[in-house]
mmCIF file of C-alpha atoms in Angstrom:
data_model
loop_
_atom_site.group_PDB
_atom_site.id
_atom_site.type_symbol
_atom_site.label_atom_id
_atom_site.label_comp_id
_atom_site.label_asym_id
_atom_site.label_seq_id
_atom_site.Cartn_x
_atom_site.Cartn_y
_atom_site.Cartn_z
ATOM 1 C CA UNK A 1 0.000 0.000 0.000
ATOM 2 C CA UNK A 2 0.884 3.501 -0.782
ATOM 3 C CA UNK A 3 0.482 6.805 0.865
ATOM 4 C CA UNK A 4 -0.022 9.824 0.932
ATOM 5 C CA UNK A 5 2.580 12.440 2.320
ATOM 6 C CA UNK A 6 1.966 15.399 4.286
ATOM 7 C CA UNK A 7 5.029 17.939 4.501
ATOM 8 C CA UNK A 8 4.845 20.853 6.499
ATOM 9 C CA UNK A 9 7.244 23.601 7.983
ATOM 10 C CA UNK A 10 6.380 26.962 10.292
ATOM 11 C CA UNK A 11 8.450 29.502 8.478
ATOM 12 C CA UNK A 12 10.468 31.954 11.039
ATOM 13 C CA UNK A 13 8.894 34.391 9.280
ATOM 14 C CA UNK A 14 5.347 33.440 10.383
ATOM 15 C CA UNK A 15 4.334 31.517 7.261
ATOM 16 C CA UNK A 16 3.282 28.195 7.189
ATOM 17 C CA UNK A 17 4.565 26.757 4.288
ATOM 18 C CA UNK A 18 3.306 23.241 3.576
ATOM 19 C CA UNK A 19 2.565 20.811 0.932
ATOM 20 C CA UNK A 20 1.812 16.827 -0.016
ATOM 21 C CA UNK A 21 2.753 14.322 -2.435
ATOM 22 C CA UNK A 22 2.126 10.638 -3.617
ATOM 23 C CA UNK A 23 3.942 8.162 -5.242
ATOM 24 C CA UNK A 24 3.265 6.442 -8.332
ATOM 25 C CA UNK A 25 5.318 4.678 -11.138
ATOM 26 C CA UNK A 26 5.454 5.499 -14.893
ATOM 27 C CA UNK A 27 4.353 2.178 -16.940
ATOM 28 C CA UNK A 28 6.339 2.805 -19.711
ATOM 29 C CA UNK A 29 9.908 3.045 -18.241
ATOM 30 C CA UNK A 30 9.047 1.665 -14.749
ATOM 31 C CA UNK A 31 10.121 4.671 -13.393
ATOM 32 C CA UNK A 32 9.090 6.809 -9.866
ATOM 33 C CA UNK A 33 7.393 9.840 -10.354
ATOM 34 C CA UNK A 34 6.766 12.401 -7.338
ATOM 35 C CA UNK A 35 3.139 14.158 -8.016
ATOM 36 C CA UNK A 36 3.448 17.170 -6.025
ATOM 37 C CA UNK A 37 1.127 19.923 -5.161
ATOM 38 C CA UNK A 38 4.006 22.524 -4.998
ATOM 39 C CA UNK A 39 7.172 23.003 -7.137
ATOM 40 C CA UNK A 40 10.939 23.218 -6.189
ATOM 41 C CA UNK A 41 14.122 24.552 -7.193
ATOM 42 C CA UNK A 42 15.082 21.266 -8.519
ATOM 43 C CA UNK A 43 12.103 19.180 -9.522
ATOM 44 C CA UNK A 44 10.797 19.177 -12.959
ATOM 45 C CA UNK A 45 7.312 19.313 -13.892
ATOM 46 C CA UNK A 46 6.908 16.979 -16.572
ATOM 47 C CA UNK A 47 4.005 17.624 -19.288
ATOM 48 C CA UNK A 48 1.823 14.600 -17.988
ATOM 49 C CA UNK A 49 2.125 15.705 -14.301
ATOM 50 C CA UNK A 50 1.966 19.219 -14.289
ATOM 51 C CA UNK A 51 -1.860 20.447 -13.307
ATOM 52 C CA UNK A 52 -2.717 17.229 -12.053
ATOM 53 C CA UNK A 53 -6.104 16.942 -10.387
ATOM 54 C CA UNK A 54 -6.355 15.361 -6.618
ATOM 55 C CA UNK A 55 -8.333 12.572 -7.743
ATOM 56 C CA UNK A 56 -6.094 11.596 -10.228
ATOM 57 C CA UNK A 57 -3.074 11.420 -7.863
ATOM 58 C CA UNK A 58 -4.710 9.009 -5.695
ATOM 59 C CA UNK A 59 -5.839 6.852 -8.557
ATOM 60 C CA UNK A 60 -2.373 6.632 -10.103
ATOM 61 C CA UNK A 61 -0.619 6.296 -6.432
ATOM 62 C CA UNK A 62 -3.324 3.460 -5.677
ATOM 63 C CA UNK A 63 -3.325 1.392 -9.503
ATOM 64 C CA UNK A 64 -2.450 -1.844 -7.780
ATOM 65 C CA UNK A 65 -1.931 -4.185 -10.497
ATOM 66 C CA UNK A 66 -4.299 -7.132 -10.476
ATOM 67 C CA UNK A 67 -6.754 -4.500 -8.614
ATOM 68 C CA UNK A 68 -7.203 -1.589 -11.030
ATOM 69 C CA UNK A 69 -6.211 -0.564 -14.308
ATOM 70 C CA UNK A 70 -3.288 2.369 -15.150
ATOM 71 C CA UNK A 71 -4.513 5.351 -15.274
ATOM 72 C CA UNK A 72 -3.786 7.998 -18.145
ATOM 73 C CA UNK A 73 -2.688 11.580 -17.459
ATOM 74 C CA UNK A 74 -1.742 12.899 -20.127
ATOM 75 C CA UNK A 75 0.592 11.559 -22.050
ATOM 76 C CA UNK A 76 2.010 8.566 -19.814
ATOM 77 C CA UNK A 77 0.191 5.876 -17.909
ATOM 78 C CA UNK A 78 0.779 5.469 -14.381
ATOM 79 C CA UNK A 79 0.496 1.900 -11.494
ATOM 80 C CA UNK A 80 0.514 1.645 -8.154
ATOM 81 C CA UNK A 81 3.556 3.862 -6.607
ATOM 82 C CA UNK A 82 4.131 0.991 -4.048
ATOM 83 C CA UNK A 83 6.150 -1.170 -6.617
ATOM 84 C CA UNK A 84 8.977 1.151 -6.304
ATOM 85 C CA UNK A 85 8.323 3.532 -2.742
ATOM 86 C CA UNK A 86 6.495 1.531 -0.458
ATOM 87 C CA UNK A 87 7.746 2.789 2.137
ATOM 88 C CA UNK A 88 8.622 6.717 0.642
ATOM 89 C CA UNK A 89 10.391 8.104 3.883
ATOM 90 C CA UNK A 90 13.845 8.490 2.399
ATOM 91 C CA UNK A 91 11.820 10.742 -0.619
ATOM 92 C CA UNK A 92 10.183 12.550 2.063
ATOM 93 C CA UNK A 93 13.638 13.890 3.282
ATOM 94 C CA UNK A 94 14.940 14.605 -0.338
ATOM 95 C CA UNK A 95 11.747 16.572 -0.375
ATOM 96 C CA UNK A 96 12.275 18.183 2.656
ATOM 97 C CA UNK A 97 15.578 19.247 1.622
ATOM 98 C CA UNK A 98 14.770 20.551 -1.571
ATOM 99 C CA UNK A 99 12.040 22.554 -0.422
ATOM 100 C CA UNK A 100 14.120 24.252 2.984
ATOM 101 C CA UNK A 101 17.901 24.483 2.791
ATOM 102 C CA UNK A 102 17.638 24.332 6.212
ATOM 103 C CA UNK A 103 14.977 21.312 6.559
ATOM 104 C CA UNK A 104 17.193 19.351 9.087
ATOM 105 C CA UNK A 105 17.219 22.008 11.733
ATOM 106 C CA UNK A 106 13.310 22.552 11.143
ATOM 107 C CA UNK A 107 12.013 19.380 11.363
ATOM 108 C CA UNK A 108 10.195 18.192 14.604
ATOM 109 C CA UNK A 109 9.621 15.097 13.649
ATOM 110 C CA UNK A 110 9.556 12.721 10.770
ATOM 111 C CA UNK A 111 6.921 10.225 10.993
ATOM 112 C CA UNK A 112 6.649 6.666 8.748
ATOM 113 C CA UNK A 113 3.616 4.401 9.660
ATOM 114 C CA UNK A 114 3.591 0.885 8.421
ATOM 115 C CA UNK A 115 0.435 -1.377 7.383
ATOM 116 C CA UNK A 116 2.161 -4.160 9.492
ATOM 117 C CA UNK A 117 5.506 -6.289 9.079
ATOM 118 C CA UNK A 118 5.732 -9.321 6.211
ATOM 119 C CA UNK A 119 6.452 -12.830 7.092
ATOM 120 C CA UNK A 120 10.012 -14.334 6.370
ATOM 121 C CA UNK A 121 9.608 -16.515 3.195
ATOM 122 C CA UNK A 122 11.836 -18.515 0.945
ATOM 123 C CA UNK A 123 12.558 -17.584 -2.286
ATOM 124 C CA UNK A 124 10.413 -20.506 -4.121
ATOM 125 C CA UNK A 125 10.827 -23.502 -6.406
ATOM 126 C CA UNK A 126 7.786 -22.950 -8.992
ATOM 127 C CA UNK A 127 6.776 -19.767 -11.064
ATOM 128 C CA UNK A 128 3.407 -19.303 -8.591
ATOM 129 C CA UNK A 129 6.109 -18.996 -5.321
ATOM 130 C CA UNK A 130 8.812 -17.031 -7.054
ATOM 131 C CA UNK A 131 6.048 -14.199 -8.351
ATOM 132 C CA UNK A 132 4.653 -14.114 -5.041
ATOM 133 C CA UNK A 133 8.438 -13.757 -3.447
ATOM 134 C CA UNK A 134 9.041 -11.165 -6.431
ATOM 135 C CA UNK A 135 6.001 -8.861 -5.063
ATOM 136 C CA UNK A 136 7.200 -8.849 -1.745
ATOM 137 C CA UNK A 137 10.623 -8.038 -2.452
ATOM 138 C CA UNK A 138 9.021 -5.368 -4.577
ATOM 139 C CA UNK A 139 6.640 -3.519 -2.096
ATOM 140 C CA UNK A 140 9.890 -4.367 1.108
ATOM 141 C CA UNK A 141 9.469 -1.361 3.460
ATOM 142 C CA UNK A 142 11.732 -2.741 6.078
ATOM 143 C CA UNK A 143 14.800 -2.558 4.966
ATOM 144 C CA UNK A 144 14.605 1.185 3.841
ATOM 145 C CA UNK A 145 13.156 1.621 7.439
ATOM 146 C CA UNK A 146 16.431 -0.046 8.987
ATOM 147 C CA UNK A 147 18.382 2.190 6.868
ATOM 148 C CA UNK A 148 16.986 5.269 7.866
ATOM 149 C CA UNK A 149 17.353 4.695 11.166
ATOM 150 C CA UNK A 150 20.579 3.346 10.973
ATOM 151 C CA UNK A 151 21.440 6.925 9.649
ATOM 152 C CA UNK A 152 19.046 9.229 11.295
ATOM 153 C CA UNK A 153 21.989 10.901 13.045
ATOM 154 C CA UNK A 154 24.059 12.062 9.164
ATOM 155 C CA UNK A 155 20.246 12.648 7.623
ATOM 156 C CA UNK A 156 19.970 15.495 10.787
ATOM 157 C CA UNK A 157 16.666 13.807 12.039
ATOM 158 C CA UNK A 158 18.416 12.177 15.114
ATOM 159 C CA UNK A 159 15.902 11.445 17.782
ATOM 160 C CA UNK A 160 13.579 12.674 15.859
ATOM 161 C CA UNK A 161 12.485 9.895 13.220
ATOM 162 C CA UNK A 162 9.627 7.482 14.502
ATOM 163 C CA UNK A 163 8.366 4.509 12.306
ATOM 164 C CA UNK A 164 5.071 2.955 13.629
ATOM 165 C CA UNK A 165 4.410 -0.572 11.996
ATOM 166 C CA UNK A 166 2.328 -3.061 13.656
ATOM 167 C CA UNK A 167 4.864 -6.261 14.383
ATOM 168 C CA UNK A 168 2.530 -9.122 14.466
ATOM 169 C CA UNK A 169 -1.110 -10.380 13.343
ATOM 170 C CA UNK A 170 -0.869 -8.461 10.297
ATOM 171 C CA UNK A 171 0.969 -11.246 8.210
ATOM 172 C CA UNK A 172 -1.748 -13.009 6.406
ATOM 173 C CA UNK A 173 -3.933 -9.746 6.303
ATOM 174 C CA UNK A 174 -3.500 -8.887 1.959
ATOM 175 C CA UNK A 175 -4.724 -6.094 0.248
ATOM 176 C CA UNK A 176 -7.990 -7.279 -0.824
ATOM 177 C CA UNK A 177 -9.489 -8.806 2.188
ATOM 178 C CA UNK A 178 -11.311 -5.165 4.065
ATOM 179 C CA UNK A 179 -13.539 -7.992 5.568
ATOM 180 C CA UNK A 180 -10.595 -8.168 7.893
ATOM 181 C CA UNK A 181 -11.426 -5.697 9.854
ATOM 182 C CA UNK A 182 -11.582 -6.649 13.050
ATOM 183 C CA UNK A 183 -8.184 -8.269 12.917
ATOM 184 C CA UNK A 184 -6.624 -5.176 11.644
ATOM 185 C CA UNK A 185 -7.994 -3.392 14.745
ATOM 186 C CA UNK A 186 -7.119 -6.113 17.236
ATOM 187 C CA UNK A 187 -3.740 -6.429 16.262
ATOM 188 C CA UNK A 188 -3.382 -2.594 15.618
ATOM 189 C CA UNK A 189 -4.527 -2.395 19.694
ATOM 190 C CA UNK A 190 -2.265 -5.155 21.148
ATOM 191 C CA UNK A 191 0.635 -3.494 19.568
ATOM 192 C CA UNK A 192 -0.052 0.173 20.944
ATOM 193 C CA UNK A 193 -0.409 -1.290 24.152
ATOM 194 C CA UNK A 194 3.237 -2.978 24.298
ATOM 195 C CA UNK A 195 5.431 -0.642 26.408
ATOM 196 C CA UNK A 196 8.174 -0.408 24.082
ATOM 197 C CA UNK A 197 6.307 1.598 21.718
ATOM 198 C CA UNK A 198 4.312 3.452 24.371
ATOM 199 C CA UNK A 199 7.578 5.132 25.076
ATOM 200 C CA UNK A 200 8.144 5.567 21.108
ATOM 201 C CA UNK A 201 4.523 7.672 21.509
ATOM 202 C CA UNK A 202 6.001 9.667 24.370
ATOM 203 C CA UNK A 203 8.735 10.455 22.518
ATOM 204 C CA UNK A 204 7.498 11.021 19.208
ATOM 205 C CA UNK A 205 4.887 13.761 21.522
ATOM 206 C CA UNK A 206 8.140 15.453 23.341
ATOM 207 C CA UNK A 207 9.958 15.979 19.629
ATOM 208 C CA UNK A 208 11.370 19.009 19.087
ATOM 209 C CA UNK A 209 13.713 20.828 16.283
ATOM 210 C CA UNK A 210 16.429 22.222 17.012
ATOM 211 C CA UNK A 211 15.235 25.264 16.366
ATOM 212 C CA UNK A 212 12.946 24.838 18.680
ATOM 213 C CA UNK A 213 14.463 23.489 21.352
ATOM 214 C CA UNK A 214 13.116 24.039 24.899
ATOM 215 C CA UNK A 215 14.361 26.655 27.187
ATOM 216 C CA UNK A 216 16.719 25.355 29.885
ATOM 217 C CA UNK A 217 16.103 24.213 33.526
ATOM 218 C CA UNK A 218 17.956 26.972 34.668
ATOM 219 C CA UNK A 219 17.454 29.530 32.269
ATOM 220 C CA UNK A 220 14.119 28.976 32.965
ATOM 221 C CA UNK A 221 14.755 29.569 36.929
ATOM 222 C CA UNK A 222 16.907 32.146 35.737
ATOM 223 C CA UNK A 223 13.878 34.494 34.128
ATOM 224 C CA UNK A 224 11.154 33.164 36.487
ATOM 225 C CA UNK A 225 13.635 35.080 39.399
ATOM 226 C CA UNK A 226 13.825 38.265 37.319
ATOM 227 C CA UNK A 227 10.198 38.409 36.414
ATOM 228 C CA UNK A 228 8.735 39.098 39.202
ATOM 229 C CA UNK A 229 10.365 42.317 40.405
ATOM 230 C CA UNK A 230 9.542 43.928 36.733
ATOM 231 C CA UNK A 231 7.105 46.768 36.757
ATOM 232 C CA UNK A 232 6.703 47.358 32.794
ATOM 233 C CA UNK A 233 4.203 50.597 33.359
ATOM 234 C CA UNK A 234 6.798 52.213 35.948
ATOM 235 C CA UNK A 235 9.775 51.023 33.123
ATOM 236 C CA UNK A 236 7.889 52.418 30.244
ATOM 237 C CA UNK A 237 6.907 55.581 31.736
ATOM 238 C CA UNK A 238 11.047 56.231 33.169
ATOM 239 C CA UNK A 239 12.136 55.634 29.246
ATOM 240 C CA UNK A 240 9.914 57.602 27.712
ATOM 241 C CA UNK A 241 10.366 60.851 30.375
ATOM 242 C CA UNK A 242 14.014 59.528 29.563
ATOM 243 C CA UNK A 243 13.820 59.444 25.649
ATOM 244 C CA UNK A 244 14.384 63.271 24.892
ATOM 245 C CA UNK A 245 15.408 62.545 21.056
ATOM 246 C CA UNK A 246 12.197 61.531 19.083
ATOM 247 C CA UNK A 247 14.392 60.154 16.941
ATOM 248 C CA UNK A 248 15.561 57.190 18.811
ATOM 249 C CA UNK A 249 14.009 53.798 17.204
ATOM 250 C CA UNK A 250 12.760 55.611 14.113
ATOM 251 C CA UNK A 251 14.504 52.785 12.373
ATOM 252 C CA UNK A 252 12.679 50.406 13.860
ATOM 253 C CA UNK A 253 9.392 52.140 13.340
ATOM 254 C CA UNK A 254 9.744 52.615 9.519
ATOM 255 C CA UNK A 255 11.162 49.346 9.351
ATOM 256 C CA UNK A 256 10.047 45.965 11.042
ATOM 257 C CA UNK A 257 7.331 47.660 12.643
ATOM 258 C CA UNK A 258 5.627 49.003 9.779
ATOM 259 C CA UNK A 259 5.188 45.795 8.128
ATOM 260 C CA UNK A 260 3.868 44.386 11.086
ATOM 261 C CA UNK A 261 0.913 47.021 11.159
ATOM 262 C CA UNK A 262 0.361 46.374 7.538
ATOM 263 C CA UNK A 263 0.186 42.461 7.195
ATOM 264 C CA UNK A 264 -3.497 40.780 8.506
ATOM 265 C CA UNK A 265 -2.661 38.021 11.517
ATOM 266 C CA UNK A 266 0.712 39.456 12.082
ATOM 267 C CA UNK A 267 2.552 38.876 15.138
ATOM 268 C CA UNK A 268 5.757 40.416 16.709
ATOM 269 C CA UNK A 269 7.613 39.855 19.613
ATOM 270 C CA UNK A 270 10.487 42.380 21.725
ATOM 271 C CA UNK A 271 12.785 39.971 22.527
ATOM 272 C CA UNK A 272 14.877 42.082 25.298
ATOM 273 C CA UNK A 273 16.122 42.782 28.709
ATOM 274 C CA UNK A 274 17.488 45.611 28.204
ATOM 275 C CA UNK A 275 16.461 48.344 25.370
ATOM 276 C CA UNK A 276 13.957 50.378 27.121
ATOM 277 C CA UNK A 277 13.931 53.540 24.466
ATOM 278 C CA UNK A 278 14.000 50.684 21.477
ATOM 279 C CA UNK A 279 9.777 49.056 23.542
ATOM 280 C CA UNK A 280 9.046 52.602 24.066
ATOM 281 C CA UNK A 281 9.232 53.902 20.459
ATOM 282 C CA UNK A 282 7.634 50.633 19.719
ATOM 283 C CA UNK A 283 4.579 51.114 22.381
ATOM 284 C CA UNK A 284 4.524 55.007 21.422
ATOM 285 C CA UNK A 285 4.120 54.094 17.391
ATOM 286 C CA UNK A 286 1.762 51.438 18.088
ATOM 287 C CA UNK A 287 -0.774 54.012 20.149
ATOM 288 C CA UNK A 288 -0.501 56.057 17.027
ATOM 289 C CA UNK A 289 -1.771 53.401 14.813
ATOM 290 C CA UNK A 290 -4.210 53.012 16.915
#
């Protein structure tokens, strides 16, 4: 099975850029395609892919052969995606990194959920066994999940790359049977509750980038000392009897600032200790605006 991937970053800037893609195969080279709804620096939008409707993404990423036809966009026909990226987490990254030269610092987390582990099988001594071996080896999502997280720490995701695949009870479960259902859940439930991957929940809910990493213990005791004995009013009212050129922070006012009043759902913050003409201009400018 195939999926569908979610990207998403919060830009420093206050933007949230995100984006998704699915993975499908071209039938007449047997070759990956990406089917993006965005565009980067270095992909190229080819003339059967570009302007690609949603629908049409999922029914090329989901053309399991046996199941459902190709489909044709365009000029090319596209099958099932999970021939050649069943298990799409290494794209994901490329992605990642094409889209944010600084991806591996942004990241939180990077997530990769499995539809349960295969059964060990031999190869096979008739043409029935070694096309059913052939499909397996075909749609493997384990050993590009070992790989990734025997690397996490060189891809920059260390700590920070969870893969969720259900371990047993899933073996004999194959694409077609939905009537299933109640195994899928059961199975699904037994391995949630092992402890082993209850801690891979609590961490996977503590992630954080690097760039943004919690505060310290003791920088945090540090400014929860300081705070108290603050009186911003009194502060504000010394630095502005105190501010005698009007000039001071214009800079900042017909800068910074002056987007900030402009854009809709805008948000800044005075990052400072010190700096008490630099919040005054800012509080004076922002009465005027108001």
């Amino acid at each position: 099975m195939t999926k569908a991937i979610a990207l998403g970053c919060i830009d420093i800037n206050r933007h949230t850029l995100s984006g998704s893609f699915v993975c499908t195969q071209s039938k007449a080279l047997n070759t990956p395609v990406l089917l993006r709804s965005y565009t980067t620096t270095d992909s190229v939008d080819g003339l059967s892919t570009a302007g690609v409707k949603i629908w049409e993404a999922a029914r090329a990423t989901s053309a399991a052969s046996t199941f459902f036809d190709p489909i044709r966009i365009g000029f090319q026909e596209f099958v099932d995606g999970a021939t050649g990226r069943n298990n799409p987490v290494e794209s994901v990254l490329a992605e990642a990194n094409s889209l944010w030269a600084d991806a591996a610092s942004r990241i939180q987390c990077l997530v990769s959920i499995g539809t349960g582990k295969s059964e060990f099988r031999d190869f096979g001594n008739n043409l029935a066994e070694i096309k059913r071996t052939l499909v397996a080896l075909a749609t493997e999502t384990e050993d590009t999940e070992r790989r990734v997280y025997s690397n996490q720490e060189n891809l920059g995701v260390g700590g920070r790359y969870f893969r969720f695949n259900v371990d047993r009870g899933l073996e004999g479960v194959v694409l077609d049977e939905h009537e299933k259902q109640a195994t899928i859940v059961a199975a699904t439930e037994a391995y949630l509750e092992d402890p082993r991957v209850n801690d891979l929940v609590t961490g996977f809910i503590q992630a954080k980038s690097p760039q943004h990493s919690l505060v310290t213990e003791t920088d945090r005791e540090k400014y929860l000392t300081w705070l108290p004995y603050l009186d911003p009013q009194a502060n504000h009212n010394k630095a502005r009897d105190l501010r005698t050129d009007k000039s001071t922070g214009e800079w900042f006012l017909r800068g910074k600032f002056q987007t900030w009043t402009s854009e809709p759902r805008s948000f800044m913050w005075l990052h400072a200790k010190g700096k008490p003409f630099f919040r005054t201009a800012g509080i004076s400018g922002h009465r005027q605006v108001n």
